[in-house]
Amino acid sequence: MRIKKLLGAFAVVLALTVGATGCGARGGAANPSASADNSGALVGISMPTQTSERWIADGKNVADSLTKLGYKTDVQFANDDIPTQVSQIENMLTKGAKALIIAAIDGTTLTDVLAKAKEQNVKVIAYDRLINGTPNVDYYTTFDNYTVGVQQATSLLTGLGLVDANGKKVDGKGPFNVELFAGSPDDNNANFFWTGAMDTLKPYMDAGTLKVPSGQTKFEQAAILRWQAPVAQKRMEDILTAAYSSGTKLNGVLSPYDGLSIGIISALTSTGGYAKGSLPIVTGQDAEKGSVKSIIAGEQYSTIFKDTRQLGSQAVKMVDALLKGQEPETNDTKTYNNKVKVVPAYLLKSVIITKDNYKKELIDSGYYTDATSSRNVAGLWPGMRPGHNPAGGPCSRRRPSPDQPVGIDDEHTYSSNARNHQDLPGRKSPPGRHPGREPRRSACHLRRKRRRKIHPHESSLRRLPAQLLRRRDPLRKRAVQLLQHH
């Protein structure tokens, strides 16, 4: 009897011990086993395109930050092609990715592939663009896009003299003729930009202070699919021909993106006949180098600076928290409804950039670099990097190291103007007899090209006519064969 009592007491103690251990594993904000299982995990990073400098920079910044935390990364750019992006994400899942950071081309087309991600318990972060129509997106990080639209409209009003630098309304001016542009209808952010801008401009339009001679005041009329600069330029040209051919003056253009702004300004100077010193007020977004230089030169009036370093950092924090079994920080749990669920989000702040404050916001913050040079534009020049000749000069410029900030005037990094009219980074020459061609940028660049090593049998090719030196010329192969026999 005594032995039975002792065994019973031991069983009770053992049960309580096991129960306490189980409760400890479920409780708390963090799960230690999650951190152990996911250390060194693969994170897939899906960016929409390489034709915009900001997405190239975003992909690199996010990957570098994750690598520093010990994660592996797979960065892919979809070249604005939806099937390509879907295929790339599927490949990331096949490789065993534990988390995905996705800047969607079209936020409505990823439902099926994200269902596969859910089956594999993969965490999904929507990056800058909300992913719609699926419950399988965990968090969203972006800027306050409604406020971005308000800022664009406010900068237009400031440029027209309807509000002062502090945003206070100024009476007694107008009416002004303006035209309206919107972003891509398949980009969820475009609707926020438009709504914020129109909520700001509508009172002035209702009062007759602002007029839209084209009559195109609806989002569907103003939207530019895929944010394409040539489409924006063509639309601006058509509006100028139809509504301004009688001599009516255009005073301002609401543009939601720097790439579109470049196309719009091109139409204004060609079809519209506006001189660069008397252009209408043109807004923008993203503080791309081409537009910043345009602002300095007095062409584009403003842009919206969204510090994508902060955006990338926030996405990395979210992924790191999720893979450690923790809950990421958010500051908006009501706004972003993707038609299936409200996606918890973290919103960042943006800044209006004009000629008056570009140096403080872009240079002093380290986003772009600045150095003194007589050849630069208003003091802007790419920062001096290791290997530069202190005396300066075109031959002293080198391709920047990955950890250096990008110079506004640096053609050896990611020079760009419009979203689909931007130069890609120069390709590195592959080994062998056919080096990759790079754009001819300067006499110094050509001298470097002439010094390149080539196949011994091709040494006489330097004396061939230029047309035979083209990489894909059908006569090249025969010319090489003849030289080898002589």
XYZ file of C-alpha atoms in Angstrom:
486
model
C 0.000 0.000 0.000
C 2.773 2.423 0.913
C 4.576 1.672 -2.380
C 1.382 2.401 -4.359
C 1.003 5.797 -2.632
C 4.613 6.706 -3.439
C 4.160 5.723 -7.095
C 0.954 7.776 -7.288
C 2.664 10.857 -5.847
C 5.552 10.466 -8.288
C 3.111 10.264 -11.223
C 1.392 13.501 -10.132
C 4.725 15.330 -9.842
C 5.813 14.058 -13.271
C 2.532 15.167 -14.888
C 2.812 18.646 -13.364
C 6.417 18.949 -14.581
C 5.515 17.995 -18.160
C 2.519 20.350 -18.135
C 4.645 23.254 -16.912
C 7.206 22.589 -19.626
C 4.504 22.611 -22.319
C 3.074 25.906 -21.064
C 6.528 27.471 -21.130
C 7.017 26.577 -24.822
C 3.736 28.218 -25.880
C 3.980 31.364 -23.808
C 5.858 34.626 -24.460
C 6.303 36.870 -27.481
C 9.210 34.876 -28.893
C 9.672 31.203 -29.670
C 13.326 30.190 -29.128
C 12.958 27.152 -31.377
C 11.831 29.377 -34.270
C 15.044 31.388 -33.988
C 17.155 28.236 -33.922
C 15.350 26.641 -36.884
C 15.529 29.743 -39.087
C 19.049 30.961 -38.413
C 20.732 31.307 -41.801
C 17.391 30.835 -43.572
C 16.847 31.819 -47.203
C 14.803 34.989 -47.822
C 13.408 35.623 -51.306
C 13.369 39.245 -52.512
C 11.162 39.892 -55.542
C 11.470 43.338 -57.170
C 9.355 44.457 -60.152
C 11.981 45.815 -62.530
C 15.578 46.843 -63.136
C 14.621 49.790 -65.329
C 14.114 52.038 -62.305
C 17.121 52.957 -60.209
C 15.167 52.853 -56.977
C 14.222 49.165 -57.328
C 17.828 48.199 -58.033
C 18.925 50.093 -54.929
C 16.073 48.650 -52.850
C 16.919 45.077 -53.785
C 20.575 45.562 -52.943
C 19.945 47.369 -49.641
C 17.496 44.736 -48.403
C 19.786 41.867 -49.395
C 22.836 43.459 -47.770
C 20.970 44.076 -44.505
C 19.666 40.504 -44.354
C 23.122 39.122 -45.102
C 24.556 41.083 -42.175
C 21.993 39.366 -39.938
C 23.145 35.954 -41.136
C 20.387 35.188 -43.640
C 20.825 33.954 -47.199
C 19.087 35.913 -49.950
C 17.765 35.393 -53.456
C 17.128 38.722 -55.240
C 15.169 38.659 -58.496
C 13.937 41.412 -60.835
C 10.894 40.617 -62.993
C 11.363 43.253 -65.724
C 7.739 44.387 -65.355
C 6.497 40.991 -66.552
C 3.862 39.348 -64.342
C 4.475 35.689 -65.372
C 8.191 36.228 -64.791
C 7.574 37.475 -61.257
C 5.275 34.545 -60.479
C 7.857 32.084 -61.827
C 10.648 33.708 -59.821
C 8.635 33.475 -56.603
C 7.850 29.810 -57.307
C 11.577 29.156 -57.734
C 12.264 30.841 -54.399
C 9.761 28.496 -52.747
C 11.379 25.511 -54.463
C 14.759 26.585 -53.081
C 13.284 26.523 -49.569
C 12.783 30.216 -48.807
C 11.380 30.810 -45.319
C 10.196 34.363 -46.031
C 9.360 36.489 -49.069
C 9.668 40.248 -49.539
C 7.596 41.149 -52.597
C 7.188 44.430 -54.474
C 4.396 43.318 -56.793
C 4.088 44.379 -60.422
C 0.336 43.822 -60.228
C -0.955 43.334 -56.710
C -3.891 41.204 -57.889
C -1.965 38.431 -59.665
C -0.138 36.607 -56.877
C -3.022 34.744 -55.222
C -2.071 31.246 -56.405
C 1.658 31.456 -55.765
C 1.079 32.902 -52.286
C -1.285 30.016 -51.532
C 1.706 27.741 -52.185
C 3.772 29.898 -49.851
C 1.149 29.473 -47.140
C 1.242 25.684 -47.557
C 4.979 25.812 -46.848
C 4.481 28.173 -43.886
C 6.452 30.918 -45.645
C 6.025 34.448 -44.275
C 5.144 37.163 -46.805
C 5.933 40.880 -46.565
C 4.343 43.216 -49.128
C 7.018 45.782 -49.955
C 5.820 49.305 -50.827
C 2.933 47.947 -52.939
C -0.013 46.203 -51.297
C -0.795 42.675 -52.506
C -4.553 42.374 -53.018
C -7.106 39.588 -53.086
C -5.326 37.078 -50.851
C -5.282 36.274 -47.142
C -1.706 35.027 -47.469
C 0.149 38.288 -46.965
C 1.314 38.781 -43.401
C 2.567 42.375 -43.208
C 2.975 45.473 -45.338
C 5.625 48.177 -45.171
C 5.335 51.363 -47.202
C 5.158 55.118 -47.005
C 1.987 56.983 -46.121
C 0.866 57.067 -49.737
C -2.217 59.190 -49.185
C 0.057 61.824 -47.645
C 2.404 61.498 -50.634
C -0.513 62.514 -52.858
C -1.314 65.432 -50.569
C 2.330 66.524 -50.726
C 2.370 66.375 -54.528
C -0.737 68.543 -54.754
C 0.571 70.925 -52.092
C 3.835 71.418 -53.980
C 1.819 72.178 -57.131
C -0.199 74.789 -55.234
C 2.982 76.240 -53.738
C 4.593 76.528 -57.151
C 1.503 78.317 -58.469
C 1.566 80.707 -55.515
C -1.760 79.555 -54.051
C -0.221 78.478 -50.747
C 2.931 79.679 -49.026
C 5.932 77.648 -47.904
C 4.099 76.700 -44.711
C 1.060 75.417 -46.608
C -1.084 78.420 -45.688
C -3.620 79.466 -48.325
C -2.885 82.688 -50.224
C -5.900 84.523 -51.684
C -6.296 86.639 -54.783
C -4.489 84.567 -57.428
C -5.614 82.540 -60.399
C -7.295 81.074 -62.278
C -4.595 78.619 -63.366
C -4.750 75.919 -66.036
C -3.492 72.528 -64.869
C -3.441 68.970 -66.181
C -3.563 65.798 -64.111
C -1.605 62.548 -64.397
C -2.033 59.383 -62.312
C -0.025 56.220 -61.839
C -0.622 52.695 -63.065
C -4.144 51.362 -62.398
C -2.727 47.963 -61.389
C -0.567 49.553 -58.665
C -2.513 49.920 -55.433
C -0.398 52.918 -54.411
C -1.518 54.912 -57.456
C -5.029 55.172 -56.036
C -3.722 56.521 -52.738
C -1.562 59.108 -54.535
C -4.521 60.211 -56.655
C -6.981 60.368 -53.766
C -4.625 62.416 -51.600
C -3.889 64.820 -54.444
C -7.501 65.260 -55.543
C -8.745 65.784 -51.986
C -6.266 68.669 -51.827
C -6.941 70.156 -55.278
C -10.725 69.732 -55.491
C -11.638 72.786 -53.377
C -9.560 74.954 -55.732
C -11.147 73.299 -58.766
C -14.656 73.783 -57.371
C -13.898 77.460 -56.707
C -12.614 77.966 -60.263
C -9.109 78.813 -59.095
C -7.828 75.734 -60.919
C -9.145 74.741 -64.337
C -8.472 71.592 -66.375
C -8.911 72.605 -70.049
C -8.656 68.997 -71.289
C -11.591 68.014 -69.080
C -9.756 64.840 -68.060
C -10.286 64.791 -64.312
C -11.024 61.107 -63.636
C -8.454 58.554 -62.518
C -9.220 56.313 -65.501
C -8.453 59.192 -67.884
C -5.256 60.249 -66.130
C -3.774 56.803 -65.349
C -0.549 55.697 -67.078
C -0.276 51.905 -67.279
C 2.983 50.531 -65.834
C 4.140 54.104 -65.169
C 5.563 54.315 -68.704
C 7.230 57.618 -69.592
C 6.574 57.345 -73.363
C 2.854 56.926 -72.671
C 2.867 59.993 -70.412
C 4.743 61.994 -73.040
C 2.259 60.981 -75.753
C -0.719 61.862 -73.559
C 0.791 65.274 -72.754
C 1.405 65.912 -76.456
C -2.196 64.986 -77.300
C -3.546 67.289 -74.581
C -1.396 70.192 -75.768
C -2.578 69.704 -79.347
C -6.257 69.392 -78.427
C -6.664 71.941 -75.630
C -3.803 74.438 -75.915
C -3.252 74.971 -79.658
C -5.103 78.302 -79.579
C -2.485 79.859 -77.319
C -3.974 78.900 -73.946
C -1.209 78.781 -71.353
C -0.616 75.707 -69.216
C 0.425 76.651 -65.680
C 0.963 73.339 -63.922
C 1.006 69.539 -64.226
C 0.345 67.075 -61.422
C 2.737 64.173 -62.045
C 2.917 61.291 -59.543
C 6.366 59.962 -60.529
C 9.694 61.393 -61.710
C 9.848 59.100 -64.738
C 6.529 60.468 -65.978
C 7.707 64.006 -65.224
C 10.652 63.627 -67.594
C 8.321 62.522 -70.395
C 5.896 65.348 -69.630
C 8.653 67.974 -69.695
C 9.890 66.574 -72.999
C 6.415 67.056 -74.480
C 6.184 70.584 -73.058
C 9.465 71.667 -74.643
C 8.851 69.980 -78.009
C 5.119 70.031 -78.780
C 4.233 72.799 -76.329
C 7.092 75.088 -77.284
C 7.841 76.044 -73.682
C 11.359 77.280 -72.997
C 13.202 75.601 -70.135
C 13.115 78.801 -68.131
C 9.342 79.224 -68.413
C 8.013 75.694 -67.977
C 4.771 75.014 -66.092
C 5.022 73.758 -62.511
C 5.655 69.990 -62.745
C 5.644 67.706 -59.697
C 7.115 64.215 -59.255
C 8.063 61.449 -56.850
C 11.078 59.306 -55.867
C 13.863 61.943 -56.045
C 15.556 60.132 -58.923
C 18.858 61.625 -60.029
C 17.627 62.819 -63.410
C 14.745 64.693 -61.829
C 16.859 66.129 -59.014
C 19.202 67.596 -61.621
C 16.150 68.860 -63.515
C 14.924 70.582 -60.347
C 18.325 72.189 -59.820
C 18.278 73.388 -63.440
C 14.867 75.015 -62.922
C 12.866 72.601 -65.108
C 10.940 70.196 -62.855
C 9.602 72.049 -59.825
C 9.435 69.369 -57.132
C 9.628 65.699 -56.245
C 8.710 63.607 -53.219
C 11.625 62.000 -51.393
C 10.853 58.594 -49.938
C 13.990 57.388 -48.189
C 14.004 53.797 -49.360
C 16.845 53.019 -46.964
C 14.266 53.289 -44.183
C 11.764 51.209 -46.158
C 14.272 48.420 -46.695
C 15.343 48.542 -43.064
C 11.738 48.167 -41.895
C 11.146 45.181 -44.190
C 14.278 43.512 -42.823
C 13.123 44.120 -39.241
C 9.771 42.500 -40.037
C 11.356 39.414 -41.588
C 13.852 39.058 -38.756
C 11.087 39.267 -36.149
C 8.874 36.735 -37.951
C 11.688 34.221 -38.391
C 12.497 34.547 -34.696
C 8.891 33.841 -33.763
C 8.173 37.439 -32.749
C 5.479 39.920 -33.782
C 6.778 42.769 -36.008
C 6.158 46.392 -35.097
C 3.277 48.111 -36.936
C 1.681 51.563 -36.740
C -1.419 51.090 -38.935
C -3.864 48.214 -38.536
C -6.947 49.789 -40.154
C -6.139 51.405 -43.504
C -4.836 48.747 -45.870
C -7.682 46.391 -46.735
C -6.678 44.111 -49.613
C -10.328 43.028 -50.175
C -9.784 39.867 -48.160
C -8.175 41.138 -44.967
C -6.792 44.272 -43.368
C -3.030 43.889 -43.644
C -1.116 45.282 -40.646
C 1.329 47.889 -41.892
C 4.217 50.112 -40.927
C 4.067 53.532 -42.606
C 7.053 55.814 -43.161
C 7.132 59.566 -43.800
C 8.061 61.342 -47.035
C 9.414 64.846 -47.751
C 8.715 67.439 -50.474
C 11.946 68.278 -52.346
C 12.479 71.560 -54.207
C 15.481 73.564 -55.293
C 15.500 75.168 -51.835
C 15.956 72.044 -49.710
C 17.448 69.313 -51.918
C 20.894 69.711 -50.333
C 19.643 69.365 -46.776
C 17.390 66.382 -47.456
C 19.378 64.478 -50.095
C 23.033 65.426 -49.634
C 23.360 66.084 -45.915
C 21.392 62.907 -45.149
C 23.918 60.846 -47.126
C 21.339 59.602 -49.647
C 23.359 61.191 -52.443
C 26.912 62.495 -52.261
C 28.358 65.926 -52.950
C 31.809 67.259 -53.791
C 33.175 70.494 -55.202
C 33.846 70.604 -58.933
C 33.721 73.267 -61.615
C 32.043 70.766 -63.943
C 29.160 69.864 -61.708
C 25.580 71.116 -61.654
C 24.983 73.547 -58.800
C 27.584 71.833 -56.612
C 26.386 68.277 -57.208
C 28.997 65.716 -58.137
C 29.481 62.048 -57.325
C 31.365 61.501 -54.075
C 35.059 60.715 -54.251
C 35.571 57.009 -53.772
C 38.607 54.793 -53.228
C 40.809 54.877 -56.321
C 39.858 58.389 -57.415
C 42.569 60.744 -58.555
C 42.506 63.631 -56.028
C 43.139 66.029 -58.893
C 39.840 65.029 -60.457
C 39.146 64.711 -64.157
C 37.095 62.238 -66.129
C 39.683 59.445 -65.985
C 39.677 59.543 -62.190
C 36.117 58.249 -61.944
C 35.598 54.661 -60.889
C 32.612 52.402 -60.485
C 31.452 52.898 -56.871
C 31.938 50.296 -54.226
C 28.670 48.642 -53.112
C 28.626 50.294 -49.689
C 29.034 53.834 -50.993
C 26.112 56.244 -51.419
C 25.104 56.937 -55.000
C 26.251 60.202 -56.563
C 23.565 62.234 -58.307
C 25.722 62.818 -61.381
C 27.407 59.398 -61.405
C 26.907 57.755 -64.779
C 28.875 54.720 -63.654
C 26.164 53.785 -61.170
C 22.521 53.838 -62.161
C 21.881 56.777 -64.449
C 18.189 57.182 -65.145
C 15.421 59.400 -66.312
C 12.136 57.643 -66.894
C 10.976 54.302 -65.566
C 11.290 52.579 -68.933
C 13.918 54.901 -70.401
C 16.743 54.260 -67.983
C 20.178 52.864 -68.652
C 20.998 49.623 -66.914
C 24.340 49.316 -65.134
C 27.146 48.556 -67.588
C 27.765 44.848 -67.949
C 31.024 43.348 -66.815
C 32.977 41.832 -69.694
C 32.817 38.028 -69.616
C 36.061 36.097 -70.095
C 37.001 35.083 -73.604
C 37.042 36.697 -76.975
C 33.778 38.627 -76.949
C 33.760 41.232 -74.175
C 30.363 42.667 -73.259
C 29.659 45.972 -74.893
C 29.156 49.006 -72.662
C 27.722 52.400 -73.657
C 30.418 54.759 -74.926
C 30.459 57.507 -72.356
C 33.697 59.406 -72.847
C 37.051 59.521 -74.619
C 38.589 58.089 -71.460
C 36.140 55.190 -71.633
C 37.127 54.503 -75.258
C 40.815 54.494 -74.359
C 40.120 51.892 -71.713
C 38.205 49.827 -74.276
C 41.141 49.940 -76.702
C 43.443 48.627 -73.985
C 41.322 45.529 -73.376
C 42.812 42.069 -73.945
C 41.465 40.034 -76.840
C 42.110 36.658 -78.390
C 45.630 36.423 -79.970
C 44.171 35.513 -83.361
C 42.084 38.691 -83.328
C 44.951 41.142 -82.962
C 44.601 42.227 -86.594
C 40.919 42.969 -86.104
C 41.858 46.417 -84.841
C 42.602 47.311 -88.482
C 39.296 46.012 -89.827
C 36.495 48.422 -90.809
C 34.350 49.451 -87.853
C 31.265 47.650 -89.150
C 33.102 44.309 -88.939
C 33.898 44.867 -85.281
C 30.266 44.752 -84.239
C 29.631 41.815 -82.031
C 26.729 40.395 -84.034
C 27.842 41.356 -87.546
C 27.458 38.253 -89.797
C 30.773 39.062 -91.560
C 32.787 38.994 -88.330
C 33.139 35.228 -88.168
C 34.360 35.026 -91.771
C 36.801 37.921 -91.223
C 38.344 36.156 -88.234
C 38.706 32.947 -90.235
C 40.515 34.785 -93.049
C 42.899 36.461 -90.622
C 43.723 33.149 -88.983
C 44.799 31.749 -92.374
C 46.965 34.784 -93.163
